[in-house]
Short mmCIF file of C-alpha atoms and ligand atoms in Angstrom, two decimals:
data_model
loop_
_atom_site.label_atom_id
_atom_site.label_comp_id
_atom_site.label_asym_id
_atom_site.label_seq_id
_atom_site.Cartn_x
_atom_site.Cartn_y
_atom_site.Cartn_z
CA MET W 1 -1.70 38.62 -16.47
CA PHE W 2 -1.38 35.04 -15.31
CA PHE W 3 1.56 36.07 -13.15
CA GLU W 4 -0.88 37.88 -10.89
CA ASP W 5 -3.50 35.15 -10.91
CA SER W 6 -3.07 33.49 -7.52
CA VAL W 7 -4.72 30.19 -8.54
CA THR W 8 -2.49 29.71 -11.59
CA MET W 9 0.61 30.74 -9.71
CA SER W 10 -0.24 28.50 -6.74
CA ARG W 11 -0.63 25.58 -9.11
CA LEU W 12 2.64 26.39 -10.87
CA LEU W 13 4.58 26.70 -7.62
CA THR W 14 3.12 23.47 -6.22
CA THR W 15 3.92 21.68 -9.48
CA LEU W 16 7.49 22.98 -9.48
CA THR W 17 8.04 21.88 -5.89
CA LEU W 18 6.51 18.43 -6.36
CA VAL W 19 8.32 17.74 -9.64
CA PHE W 20 11.57 18.53 -7.86
CA HIS W 21 10.76 16.80 -4.56
CA VAL W 22 9.61 13.61 -6.23
CA ILE W 23 13.06 13.03 -7.76
CA PHE W 24 14.62 12.88 -4.30
CA ALA W 25 11.65 11.21 -2.66
CA THR W 26 11.76 8.40 -5.24
CA VAL W 27 15.45 7.81 -4.74
CA GLY W 28 15.00 8.03 -0.96
CA VAL W 29 12.37 5.31 -1.04
CA GLY W 30 14.15 2.97 -3.45
CA ILE W 31 17.88 3.13 -2.74
CA PRO W 32 17.67 1.64 0.80
CA ILE W 33 16.33 -1.64 -0.55
CA MET W 34 19.12 -1.78 -3.15
CA ILE W 35 21.70 -1.13 -0.42
CA SER W 36 20.21 -3.86 1.70
CA ILE W 37 20.20 -6.40 -1.14
CA ALA W 38 23.82 -5.61 -2.05
CA GLU W 39 25.04 -5.92 1.52
CA PHE W 40 23.10 -9.12 2.12
CA LEU W 41 24.46 -10.83 -1.01
CA GLY W 42 27.90 -9.44 -0.26
CA ILE W 43 27.96 -11.07 3.18
CA LYS W 44 26.36 -14.34 2.00
CA ARG W 45 28.74 -14.81 -0.91
CA ASN W 46 31.66 -13.26 0.94
CA ASP W 47 31.91 -10.83 -1.98
CA GLN W 48 33.66 -7.60 -0.99
CA HIS W 49 32.71 -5.89 -4.23
CA LEU W 50 29.03 -6.10 -3.34
CA GLN W 51 29.71 -4.86 0.18
CA LEU W 52 31.57 -1.89 -1.25
CA LEU W 53 28.59 -1.21 -3.50
CA ALA W 54 26.36 -0.98 -0.44
CA ARG W 55 28.78 1.40 1.25
CA ARG W 56 29.12 3.73 -1.70
CA TRP W 57 25.37 3.80 -2.42
CA THR W 58 24.73 4.68 1.23
CA ARG W 59 27.14 7.58 1.03
CA GLY W 60 25.44 8.91 -2.08
CA MET W 61 22.02 8.57 -0.49
CA THR W 62 22.89 10.86 2.42
CA VAL W 63 23.29 13.70 -0.08
CA THR W 64 19.99 13.10 -1.85
CA ILE W 65 18.18 12.76 1.49
CA ALA W 66 19.41 16.16 2.59
CA VAL W 67 17.86 17.70 -0.54
CA GLY W 68 14.69 15.62 -0.04
CA VAL W 69 14.26 17.04 3.44
CA VAL W 70 14.55 20.63 2.25
CA THR W 71 12.11 20.19 -0.65
CA GLY W 72 9.75 18.12 1.53
CA THR W 73 9.68 20.89 4.10
CA ALA W 74 8.97 23.37 1.31
CA ILE W 75 5.90 21.32 0.34
CA GLY W 76 4.66 21.29 3.93
CA LEU W 77 5.01 25.07 4.11
CA GLN W 78 3.39 25.64 0.75
CA LEU W 79 0.42 23.43 1.55
CA SER W 80 -0.72 25.82 4.28
CA LEU W 81 0.34 28.98 2.48
CA LEU W 82 -1.02 28.22 -0.98
CA TRP W 83 -3.99 25.98 -0.22
CA PRO W 84 -5.45 27.38 3.02
CA ARG W 85 -9.05 26.39 2.30
CA PHE W 86 -7.99 22.91 1.28
CA MET W 87 -5.95 22.49 4.45
CA GLN W 88 -8.87 23.75 6.50
CA ILE W 89 -10.82 20.65 5.55
CA ALA W 90 -8.04 18.22 4.72
CA GLY W 91 -5.90 19.28 7.67
CA ASN W 92 -8.71 18.27 9.99
CA VAL W 93 -9.22 14.88 8.46
CA ILE W 94 -5.90 13.79 7.06
CA SER W 95 -3.37 15.35 9.45
CA LEU W 96 -2.67 11.94 11.01
CA PRO W 97 -0.69 10.50 8.06
CA LEU W 98 0.82 13.92 7.32
CA PHE W 99 2.25 13.89 10.81
CA MET W 100 3.16 10.22 10.58
CA GLU W 101 5.29 10.91 7.52
CA VAL W 102 7.50 13.13 9.63
CA PHE W 103 7.66 10.36 12.21
CA ALA W 104 8.57 7.76 9.57
CA PHE W 105 11.25 10.07 8.27
CA PHE W 106 12.84 10.50 11.71
CA PHE W 107 12.72 6.75 12.20
CA GLU W 108 14.53 6.29 8.89
CA ALA W 109 17.05 9.06 9.61
CA ILE W 110 17.98 7.70 13.04
CA PHE W 111 18.62 4.19 11.76
CA LEU W 112 20.43 5.48 8.70
CA GLY W 113 22.77 7.32 11.07
CA ILE W 114 23.42 4.18 13.07
CA TYR W 115 23.85 2.15 9.87
CA LEU W 116 26.38 4.64 8.49
CA TYR W 117 28.56 4.65 11.57
CA THR W 118 28.57 0.97 12.46
CA TRP W 119 30.18 -0.65 9.39
CA ASP W 120 32.86 -3.10 10.61
CA ARG W 121 31.72 -2.68 14.21
CA PHE W 122 30.04 -6.05 14.55
CA LYS W 123 31.76 -9.43 14.76
CA ASN W 124 28.93 -10.88 12.73
CA PRO W 125 28.33 -8.54 9.76
CA MET W 126 24.74 -9.76 9.51
CA TYR W 127 23.94 -7.60 12.54
CA HIS W 128 24.98 -4.59 10.55
CA TRP W 129 22.84 -5.74 7.66
CA LEU W 130 19.85 -6.03 10.02
CA LEU W 131 20.13 -2.29 10.62
CA SER W 132 19.24 -1.70 6.97
CA ILE W 133 15.76 -3.15 7.57
CA PRO W 134 14.44 -0.25 9.70
CA VAL W 135 15.84 2.15 7.08
CA ILE W 136 13.78 0.40 4.39
CA VAL W 137 10.73 0.29 6.65
CA GLY W 138 11.06 3.98 7.50
CA SER W 139 11.43 5.21 3.94
CA THR W 140 8.70 2.95 2.58
CA LEU W 141 6.36 4.02 5.40
CA SER W 142 7.12 7.61 4.45
CA ALA W 143 5.88 6.87 0.94
CA PHE W 144 2.91 4.97 2.34
CA PHE W 145 1.73 7.79 4.60
CA ILE W 146 2.14 10.55 2.07
CA THR W 147 0.45 8.49 -0.62
CA THR W 148 -2.59 7.94 1.62
CA VAL W 149 -2.93 11.73 1.69
CA ASN W 150 -2.85 11.89 -2.08
CA SER W 151 -5.30 8.98 -2.27
CA PHE W 152 -7.64 10.88 0.04
CA MET W 153 -7.69 13.76 -2.45
CA ASN W 154 -8.89 11.33 -5.12
CA THR W 155 -11.47 9.41 -3.08
CA PRO W 156 -12.18 11.49 0.04
CA GLN W 157 -14.03 9.75 2.87
CA GLY W 158 -14.05 9.57 6.65
CA PHE W 159 -15.85 12.86 7.42
CA GLU W 160 -19.11 14.76 6.95
CA LEU W 161 -19.31 18.27 5.58
CA ASP W 162 -21.89 20.62 7.09
CA GLY W 163 -21.48 23.85 5.12
CA ASN W 164 -17.90 24.74 5.97
CA THR W 165 -17.64 22.69 9.15
CA VAL W 166 -16.18 19.23 9.20
CA THR W 167 -17.85 16.70 11.48
CA ASP W 168 -17.73 12.95 12.20
CA ILE W 169 -14.04 12.71 11.49
CA ASN W 170 -12.64 9.20 11.15
CA PRO W 171 -8.92 9.50 10.36
CA ILE W 172 -8.47 5.77 9.82
CA ALA W 173 -11.28 5.59 7.26
CA ALA W 174 -9.78 8.68 5.59
CA MET W 175 -6.37 7.04 5.40
CA PHE W 176 -7.62 3.71 4.10
CA ASN W 177 -9.77 5.16 1.35
CA PRO W 178 -10.47 3.19 -1.86
CA ALA W 179 -7.50 4.70 -3.73
CA THR W 180 -4.95 3.81 -1.04
CA PRO W 181 -4.07 0.16 -1.86
CA THR W 182 -3.35 0.53 -5.58
CA LYS W 183 -1.68 3.92 -5.24
CA VAL W 184 0.66 2.85 -2.46
CA PHE W 185 1.57 -0.34 -4.34
CA HIS W 186 2.24 1.53 -7.59
CA VAL W 187 4.20 4.36 -5.95
CA VAL W 188 6.40 2.00 -3.92
CA ALA W 189 7.01 -0.40 -6.83
CA SER W 190 7.83 2.40 -9.26
CA SER W 191 10.21 4.02 -6.74
CA TYR W 192 12.06 0.72 -6.34
CA LEU W 193 12.15 0.29 -10.12
CA THR W 194 13.46 3.79 -10.75
CA SER W 195 16.17 3.53 -8.10
CA ALA W 196 17.40 0.21 -9.47
CA ALA W 197 17.34 1.61 -13.00
CA ILE W 198 19.34 4.71 -12.02
CA LEU W 199 22.01 2.58 -10.35
CA ALA W 200 22.04 0.39 -13.48
CA THR W 201 22.55 3.51 -15.60
CA ILE W 202 25.58 4.50 -13.54
CA ALA W 203 27.15 1.04 -13.87
CA ALA W 204 26.43 0.92 -17.61
CA VAL W 205 27.92 4.37 -18.23
CA MET W 206 31.10 3.41 -16.35
CA LEU W 207 31.41 0.28 -18.51
CA ILE W 208 30.77 2.24 -21.72
CA LYS W 209 33.49 4.71 -20.78
CA LYS W 210 35.78 1.71 -20.24
CA LYS W 211 36.33 2.87 -16.72
CA GLY W 212 34.49 -0.20 -15.58
CA SER W 213 36.00 -2.97 -13.52
CA THR W 214 34.80 -6.14 -11.81
CA TYR W 215 33.05 -3.81 -9.38
CA HIS W 216 30.92 -2.23 -12.11
CA LYS W 217 30.20 -5.53 -13.84
CA LYS W 218 28.82 -6.95 -10.62
CA ALA W 219 26.88 -3.75 -10.02
CA LEU W 220 25.40 -4.02 -13.50
CA LYS W 221 24.20 -7.57 -13.05
CA LEU W 222 22.66 -6.87 -9.65
CA THR W 223 20.92 -3.65 -10.65
CA VAL W 224 19.55 -4.92 -13.97
CA THR W 225 18.16 -8.03 -12.29
CA ALA W 226 16.47 -5.79 -9.71
CA THR W 227 15.18 -3.53 -12.51
CA PHE W 228 13.57 -6.54 -14.17
CA ILE W 229 11.84 -7.72 -11.00
CA PHE W 230 10.62 -4.26 -10.00
CA ALA W 231 9.45 -3.55 -13.57
CA ILE W 232 7.17 -6.58 -13.34
CA LEU W 233 5.87 -5.43 -9.95
CA THR W 234 5.26 -1.91 -11.29
CA ALA W 235 3.33 -3.29 -14.26
CA VAL W 236 1.14 -5.43 -12.01
CA ALA W 237 0.50 -2.43 -9.76
CA GLY W 238 -0.23 -0.20 -12.77
CA ASP W 239 -2.77 -2.69 -14.06
CA LEU W 240 -4.48 -2.72 -10.65
CA SER W 241 -4.45 1.10 -10.66
CA ALA W 242 -6.26 1.15 -13.99
CA LYS W 243 -8.87 -1.25 -12.61
CA PHE W 244 -9.25 1.01 -9.58
CA LEU W 245 -9.83 4.02 -11.85
CA ALA W 246 -12.45 2.18 -13.91
CA GLU W 247 -14.45 1.67 -10.74
CA HIS W 248 -13.85 4.82 -8.70
CA GLN W 249 -12.58 7.55 -11.03
CA PRO W 250 -13.90 6.63 -14.50
CA GLU W 251 -13.41 10.16 -15.84
CA LYS W 252 -9.65 9.97 -15.19
CA LEU W 253 -9.35 6.69 -17.07
CA ALA W 254 -11.61 7.92 -19.90
CA ALA W 255 -9.66 11.16 -20.38
CA GLY W 256 -6.37 9.27 -20.22
CA GLU W 257 -7.50 6.76 -22.83
CA TRP W 258 -9.50 9.13 -25.08
CA HIS W 259 -12.52 6.96 -24.49
CA PHE W 260 -15.46 9.23 -25.19
CA GLU W 261 -18.58 7.05 -25.50
CA THR W 262 -19.63 4.38 -23.03
CA GLU W 263 -19.38 1.02 -24.78
CA SER W 264 -18.64 -2.62 -24.23
CA GLY W 265 -15.59 -4.16 -25.87
CA ALA W 266 -13.83 -0.76 -25.78
CA ASP W 267 -10.63 -0.31 -27.84
CA LEU W 268 -7.40 0.88 -26.30
CA VAL W 269 -6.19 4.05 -28.06
CA LEU W 270 -2.42 4.52 -28.15
CA PHE W 271 -0.97 7.95 -28.91
CA GLY W 272 -2.60 9.70 -31.92
CA THR W 273 -4.00 13.23 -32.26
CA LEU W 274 -7.40 14.93 -31.99
CA ASN W 275 -8.93 16.74 -34.98
CA GLU W 276 -11.16 19.81 -34.79
CA GLU W 277 -14.29 17.72 -34.21
CA GLY W 278 -12.56 16.07 -31.26
CA GLU W 279 -12.15 12.75 -33.06
CA THR W 280 -9.08 10.60 -32.62
CA GLU W 281 -6.71 10.34 -35.60
CA ASN W 282 -3.40 8.62 -36.35
CA ALA W 283 -3.74 6.41 -33.30
CA ILE W 284 -2.96 2.75 -32.83
CA ARG W 285 -6.14 0.99 -31.74
CA ILE W 286 -5.95 -2.32 -29.92
CA PRO W 287 -9.41 -3.87 -30.20
CA LYS W 288 -11.22 -4.45 -26.89
CA ALA W 289 -8.01 -3.95 -24.92
CA LEU W 290 -9.39 -1.10 -22.80
CA SER W 291 -12.22 -3.30 -21.55
CA PHE W 292 -9.64 -5.91 -20.68
CA LEU W 293 -7.33 -3.42 -18.96
CA ALA W 294 -10.21 -1.99 -16.93
CA TYR W 295 -12.09 -5.14 -15.97
CA GLY W 296 -10.08 -8.17 -17.12
CA ASP W 297 -12.87 -8.98 -19.59
CA PHE W 298 -12.69 -8.12 -23.32
CA ASN W 299 -16.42 -7.40 -23.50
CA ALA W 300 -16.92 -5.39 -20.32
CA GLU W 301 -18.61 -1.99 -20.55
CA VAL W 302 -16.32 1.00 -19.92
CA GLU W 303 -17.78 4.39 -19.02
CA GLY W 304 -16.94 7.14 -21.55
CA LEU W 305 -15.93 10.71 -20.82
CA ASN W 306 -19.26 12.00 -22.11
CA GLU W 307 -20.95 10.79 -18.92
CA THR W 308 -19.02 13.45 -16.99
CA PRO W 309 -20.35 17.04 -17.11
CA GLU W 310 -18.13 19.15 -19.37
CA GLU W 311 -16.93 21.48 -16.61
CA GLU W 312 -15.81 18.47 -14.56
CA GLN W 313 -13.75 16.79 -17.30
CA PRO W 314 -9.98 16.50 -16.88
CA PRO W 315 -7.79 17.89 -19.70
CA LEU W 316 -7.35 15.54 -22.66
CA TRP W 317 -3.59 15.99 -23.02
CA ILE W 318 -3.04 13.65 -20.04
CA HIS W 319 -3.49 10.88 -22.64
CA TYR W 320 0.13 11.43 -23.68
CA MET W 321 1.34 11.28 -20.07
CA PHE W 322 -0.31 7.91 -19.63
CA ASP W 323 1.00 6.51 -22.92
CA LEU W 324 4.54 7.71 -22.29
CA MET W 325 4.54 6.25 -18.77
CA VAL W 326 3.32 2.87 -19.98
CA SER W 327 5.75 2.86 -22.93
CA ILE W 328 8.68 3.53 -20.64
CA GLY W 329 7.50 0.77 -18.33
CA MET W 330 7.42 -1.70 -21.22
CA TYR W 331 10.80 -0.48 -22.44
CA THR W 332 12.59 -1.01 -19.11
CA LEU W 333 10.95 -4.39 -18.76
CA GLY W 334 12.04 -5.36 -22.29
CA VAL W 335 15.61 -4.11 -21.97
CA SER W 336 16.21 -5.74 -18.61
CA ALA W 337 14.67 -9.00 -19.86
CA LEU W 338 16.94 -8.90 -22.92
CA PHE W 339 19.97 -8.44 -20.70
CA LEU W 340 19.06 -11.37 -18.45
CA LEU W 341 18.36 -13.53 -21.49
CA PHE W 342 21.78 -12.82 -22.98
CA TRP W 343 23.36 -13.38 -19.62
CA LYS W 344 22.17 -16.97 -19.71
CA VAL W 345 22.96 -17.49 -23.38
CA LYS W 346 26.31 -15.81 -23.67
CA LYS W 347 28.50 -13.81 -21.37
CA TRP W 348 29.16 -10.85 -23.62
CA ASN W 349 26.83 -8.41 -21.93
CA GLU W 350 29.25 -6.05 -20.32
CA GLU W 351 31.22 -5.69 -23.56
CA ASN W 352 28.19 -5.08 -25.78
CA ASN W 353 27.88 -1.35 -26.24
CA ILE W 354 24.39 -1.40 -27.75
CA LEU W 355 22.95 -3.27 -24.80
CA LEU W 356 24.89 -1.05 -22.39
CA TRP W 357 23.47 2.06 -24.04
CA LEU W 358 19.96 0.66 -23.83
CA ILE W 359 20.44 0.04 -20.11
CA ALA W 360 21.99 3.47 -19.64
CA THR W 361 18.76 5.10 -20.87
CA CYS W 362 16.57 3.18 -18.38
CA GLY W 363 17.40 5.31 -15.32
CA PRO W 364 16.58 8.76 -16.74
CA LEU W 365 13.55 7.36 -18.58
CA SER W 366 12.17 5.76 -15.42
CA MET W 367 12.50 9.05 -13.58
CA LEU W 368 10.57 10.70 -16.42
CA ALA W 369 7.91 7.98 -16.08
CA ILE W 370 7.56 8.89 -12.40
CA GLU W 371 6.95 12.52 -13.37
CA PHE W 372 4.53 11.55 -16.16
CA GLY W 373 2.70 9.22 -13.77
CA TRP W 374 2.22 11.94 -11.18
CA ILE W 375 1.18 14.49 -13.79
CA TYR W 376 -1.36 12.01 -15.15
CA ALA W 377 -2.70 11.23 -11.68
CA GLU W 378 -2.88 14.88 -10.59
CA GLU W 379 -4.14 16.49 -13.81
CA GLY W 380 -6.59 13.62 -14.17
CA ARG W 381 -8.24 14.73 -10.93
CA GLN W 382 -8.89 18.26 -12.26
CA PRO W 383 -10.86 20.40 -11.62
CA TRP W 384 -10.98 18.91 -8.14
CA ILE W 385 -8.54 19.29 -5.27
CA LEU W 386 -10.84 17.02 -3.22
CA ARG W 387 -12.77 15.01 -5.78
CA GLY W 388 -16.47 15.90 -5.72
CA ILE W 389 -16.08 18.23 -2.73
CA MET W 390 -13.78 21.16 -3.46
CA THR W 391 -12.26 22.48 -6.68
CA VAL W 392 -8.68 23.61 -7.01
CA ALA W 393 -9.81 27.22 -7.50
CA GLU W 394 -11.80 27.09 -4.25
CA GLY W 395 -8.85 25.66 -2.36
CA ALA W 396 -6.27 28.24 -3.41
CA THR W 397 -5.01 31.33 -1.64
CA THR W 398 -6.10 34.78 -2.83
CA SER W 399 -2.75 36.36 -2.02
CA ASN W 400 -1.12 38.02 -5.01
CA HIS W 401 2.45 37.55 -3.89
CA VAL W 402 2.74 33.99 -5.14
CA GLY W 403 4.64 35.23 -8.21
CA LEU W 404 7.52 36.42 -6.05
CA MET W 405 7.53 33.14 -4.10
CA PHE W 406 7.73 31.31 -7.40
CA ILE W 407 10.90 33.15 -8.38
CA LEU W 408 12.49 32.60 -4.97
CA PHE W 409 11.73 28.90 -4.93
CA THR W 410 12.98 28.45 -8.51
CA ALA W 411 16.26 29.97 -7.37
CA LEU W 412 16.35 27.69 -4.30
CA TYR W 413 15.77 24.53 -6.35
CA THR W 414 18.37 25.56 -8.90
CA VAL W 415 20.95 25.98 -6.15
CA LEU W 416 19.94 22.69 -4.51
CA GLY W 417 19.92 20.77 -7.79
CA VAL W 418 23.28 22.06 -8.96
CA GLY W 419 24.77 21.66 -5.47
CA CYS W 420 23.58 18.09 -5.25
CA VAL W 421 25.12 17.13 -8.61
CA VAL W 422 28.40 18.86 -7.80
CA VAL W 423 28.72 17.20 -4.39
CA LEU W 424 27.84 13.75 -5.73
CA ARG W 425 30.28 14.04 -8.64
CA LYS W 426 33.08 15.16 -6.36
CA MET W 427 32.29 12.46 -3.86
CA PHE W 428 32.55 9.65 -6.41
CA LYS W 429 35.03 11.05 -8.93
CA ASP W 430 37.67 11.85 -6.34
CA HIS W 431 37.32 8.41 -4.79
CA PRO W 432 36.95 5.86 -7.58
CA ALA W 433 35.64 2.45 -6.58
CA GLU W 434 38.80 0.53 -7.54
CA ALA W 435 41.03 2.71 -5.39
CA GLU W 436 38.70 2.39 -2.44
CA PHE W 437 38.57 -1.35 -2.96
CA GLU W 438 42.35 -1.65 -2.81
CA ASP W 439 42.46 0.52 0.29
CA ARG W 440 39.84 -1.44 2.12
CA TYR W 441 40.55 -4.97 1.05
CA PRO W 442 44.27 -5.08 0.12
CA GLU W 443 44.51 -8.88 0.53
CA VAL W 444 41.50 -9.53 -1.72
CA ALA W 445 42.62 -6.98 -4.31
CA ALA W 446 46.04 -8.61 -4.51
CA THR W 447 44.59 -12.00 -5.42
CA LYS W 448 42.23 -10.71 -8.13
FE1 HEB K 516 7.82 13.87 1.09
C1 HEB K 516 10.69 14.11 2.99
C2 HEB K 516 8.65 10.76 0.11
C3 HEB K 516 5.30 13.98 -1.26
C4 HEB K 516 6.38 16.35 2.82
N1 HEB K 516 9.38 12.67 1.48
C5 HEB K 516 10.46 12.95 2.28
C6 HEB K 516 11.30 11.83 2.33
C7 HEB K 516 10.75 10.89 1.50
C8 HEB K 516 9.54 11.44 0.98
C9 HEB K 516 11.30 9.52 1.20
C10 HEB K 516 12.56 11.71 3.18
C11 HEB K 516 13.73 12.30 2.49
C12 HEB K 516 14.41 11.31 1.65
O1 HEB K 516 14.54 10.16 2.07
O2 HEB K 516 14.79 11.69 0.54
N2 HEB K 516 7.09 12.60 -0.35
C13 HEB K 516 7.57 11.38 -0.58
C14 HEB K 516 6.83 10.81 -1.68
C15 HEB K 516 5.90 11.73 -2.06
C16 HEB K 516 6.08 12.85 -1.21
C17 HEB K 516 7.04 9.46 -2.27
C18 HEB K 516 4.87 11.63 -3.14
C19 HEB K 516 5.19 12.51 -4.25
N3 HEB K 516 6.17 14.95 0.80
C20 HEB K 516 5.26 14.84 -0.21
C21 HEB K 516 4.19 15.75 0.01
C22 HEB K 516 4.48 16.40 1.17
C23 HEB K 516 5.74 15.91 1.64
C24 HEB K 516 2.97 15.90 -0.87
C25 HEB K 516 3.68 17.43 1.82
C26 HEB K 516 2.86 17.22 2.76
N4 HEB K 516 8.45 15.05 2.64
C27 HEB K 516 7.68 16.02 3.21
C28 HEB K 516 8.42 16.63 4.27
C29 HEB K 516 9.71 16.02 4.28
C30 HEB K 516 9.67 15.01 3.26
C31 HEB K 516 7.91 17.72 5.18
C32 HEB K 516 10.93 16.41 5.11
C33 HEB K 516 11.18 15.50 6.21
C34 HEB K 516 10.23 15.63 7.29
O3 HEB K 516 9.43 14.71 7.42
O4 HEB K 516 10.24 16.64 8.01
FE1 HEB K 517 1.91 4.27 -13.66
C1 HEB K 517 -0.05 6.61 -11.92
C2 HEB K 517 -0.99 2.67 -14.75
C3 HEB K 517 3.86 2.14 -15.58
C4 HEB K 517 4.79 5.68 -12.24
N1 HEB K 517 -0.14 4.59 -13.39
C5 HEB K 517 -0.72 5.60 -12.68
C6 HEB K 517 -2.13 5.48 -12.78
C7 HEB K 517 -2.39 4.38 -13.55
C8 HEB K 517 -1.12 3.82 -13.95
C9 HEB K 517 -3.76 3.84 -13.96
C10 HEB K 517 -3.16 6.44 -12.12
C11 HEB K 517 -3.52 5.95 -10.76
C12 HEB K 517 -4.42 6.87 -10.02
O1 HEB K 517 -4.56 8.04 -10.36
O2 HEB K 517 -4.99 6.42 -8.99
N2 HEB K 517 1.51 2.68 -14.91
C13 HEB K 517 0.27 2.19 -15.23
C14 HEB K 517 0.42 1.10 -16.16
C15 HEB K 517 1.77 0.96 -16.39
C16 HEB K 517 2.46 1.97 -15.60
C17 HEB K 517 -0.71 0.30 -16.75
C18 HEB K 517 2.45 0.01 -17.36
C19 HEB K 517 3.01 -1.15 -16.83
N3 HEB K 517 3.96 3.97 -13.87
C20 HEB K 517 4.53 3.07 -14.74
C21 HEB K 517 5.97 3.22 -14.65
C22 HEB K 517 6.23 4.19 -13.71
C23 HEB K 517 4.95 4.66 -13.23
C24 HEB K 517 6.94 2.40 -15.45
C25 HEB K 517 7.53 4.72 -13.22
C26 HEB K 517 8.68 4.15 -13.26
N4 HEB K 517 2.30 5.87 -12.32
C27 HEB K 517 3.55 6.20 -11.84
C28 HEB K 517 3.39 7.21 -10.81
C29 HEB K 517 2.01 7.49 -10.73
C30 HEB K 517 1.33 6.63 -11.69
C31 HEB K 517 4.51 7.81 -10.00
C32 HEB K 517 1.32 8.51 -9.79
C33 HEB K 517 0.95 7.88 -8.48
C34 HEB K 517 -0.30 7.05 -8.57
O3 HEB K 517 -0.23 5.82 -8.38
O4 HEB K 517 -1.35 7.61 -8.83
#
């Protein structure tokens, strides 16, 4: 039974934990920059609505951070428990950034604490705004360090392997491996995008429910503009990631694109199905686009999956993960562009329900794209846990109690997830923005 197979169960438990953690990690990385932008513009334009936005977003973030810490700690624990042989090698080489992530987190947490408790304490509010910078730096560094670890799994370097012993360790070379630049860029950009999109969703939903006010209209404009900018950044980073794969992990790109034979001027295959002979059917083919995506040249040669030995090929279903991720990216870019366009042409945005609904879908879809992106990146590395060095099966524990752990952790995440939603809803429902605005800025509220 698969329930007793320790490799399968270890993979399932790790997947469950990461899928859950990444929701909170993404928000933890992206919301600080949105808070900072809102506060900065609020001070510059003397706009109390924007300042209130920053305050309320900060309050919400403290709740998601708490969950992020618990799930992050669960990952740390599980890494040693479930992947002891992997950690034996990786722990030696890559423990520096693993440790540094904890450091970055403390850095972020300390400044977030100061930020939270020093609103209205400075004569010049810009000093308070300055405190948001170390929060951004801390959370983005957190993503940087942890992503270097993941990059290392894809392109391991910075050590020699002599049987089972690791020698010649160079932690800096391990951290700055070939996968690091594109992965860090794409992870950070997509976290910013997703956070902006989620905040846009909230504003749009409030306006659809006609519970919206000036506060939510301003929130909508700010968050959709940010969504647009970060969607462009994410697309640029994604393009660079594909070029990285073409050079360093061709089998991941080939499996993701259903590109089986090496050829120049390779077509890009979108969606479709595979028949019994393993041929692609019902797909949209964009001539030569894969060559362009991979090398910026329509006639470049792209390595096919057939060059990789069969037992080292990633699963072919990751094709759908890639296509869905890219489609969502294009969708958020399109919707936010449409909104900005109409903003210039006509000021009927916040009353147009169709546009509001389109924006409302961007947040949840972006979060899905994050999950699809990680699944693509991780499944695309299979069967390796350390590409070319150790397979997932070799890295796993042989304990047969993982099944029980799986049940316990599922229960934990259910409680955390439900708790988080309940607390956030209570926090914001019981204290609507308009009421808080009137409390805080009675003179301004009276004139508007
Ligand atoms: Fe993590 C936490 C991010 C993965 C471990 N993270 C955390 C945080 C963040 C993050 C931001 C903080 C909290 C909040 O803010 O919310 N991560 C991240 C990302 C990723 C990750 C982006 C990718 C997916 N992690 C991870 C992994 C691991 C981890 C893989 C393992 C190793 N985390 C962690 C921990 C924690 C966290 C442990 C808690 C805190 C401390 O540091 O202690
Ligand atoms: Fe992404 C991953 C591309 C969009 C999120 N991506 C990934 C990859 C690639 C890509 C190639 C792999 C890498 C490696 O493995 O190294 N994308 C892309 C493109 C696009 C995109 C081309 C279009 C524009 N994404 C996107 C979006 C999102 C994302 C929209 C969200 C929001 N991704 C992602 C993630 C991941 C990916 C999270 C995982 C991590 C890495 O980087 O890897």
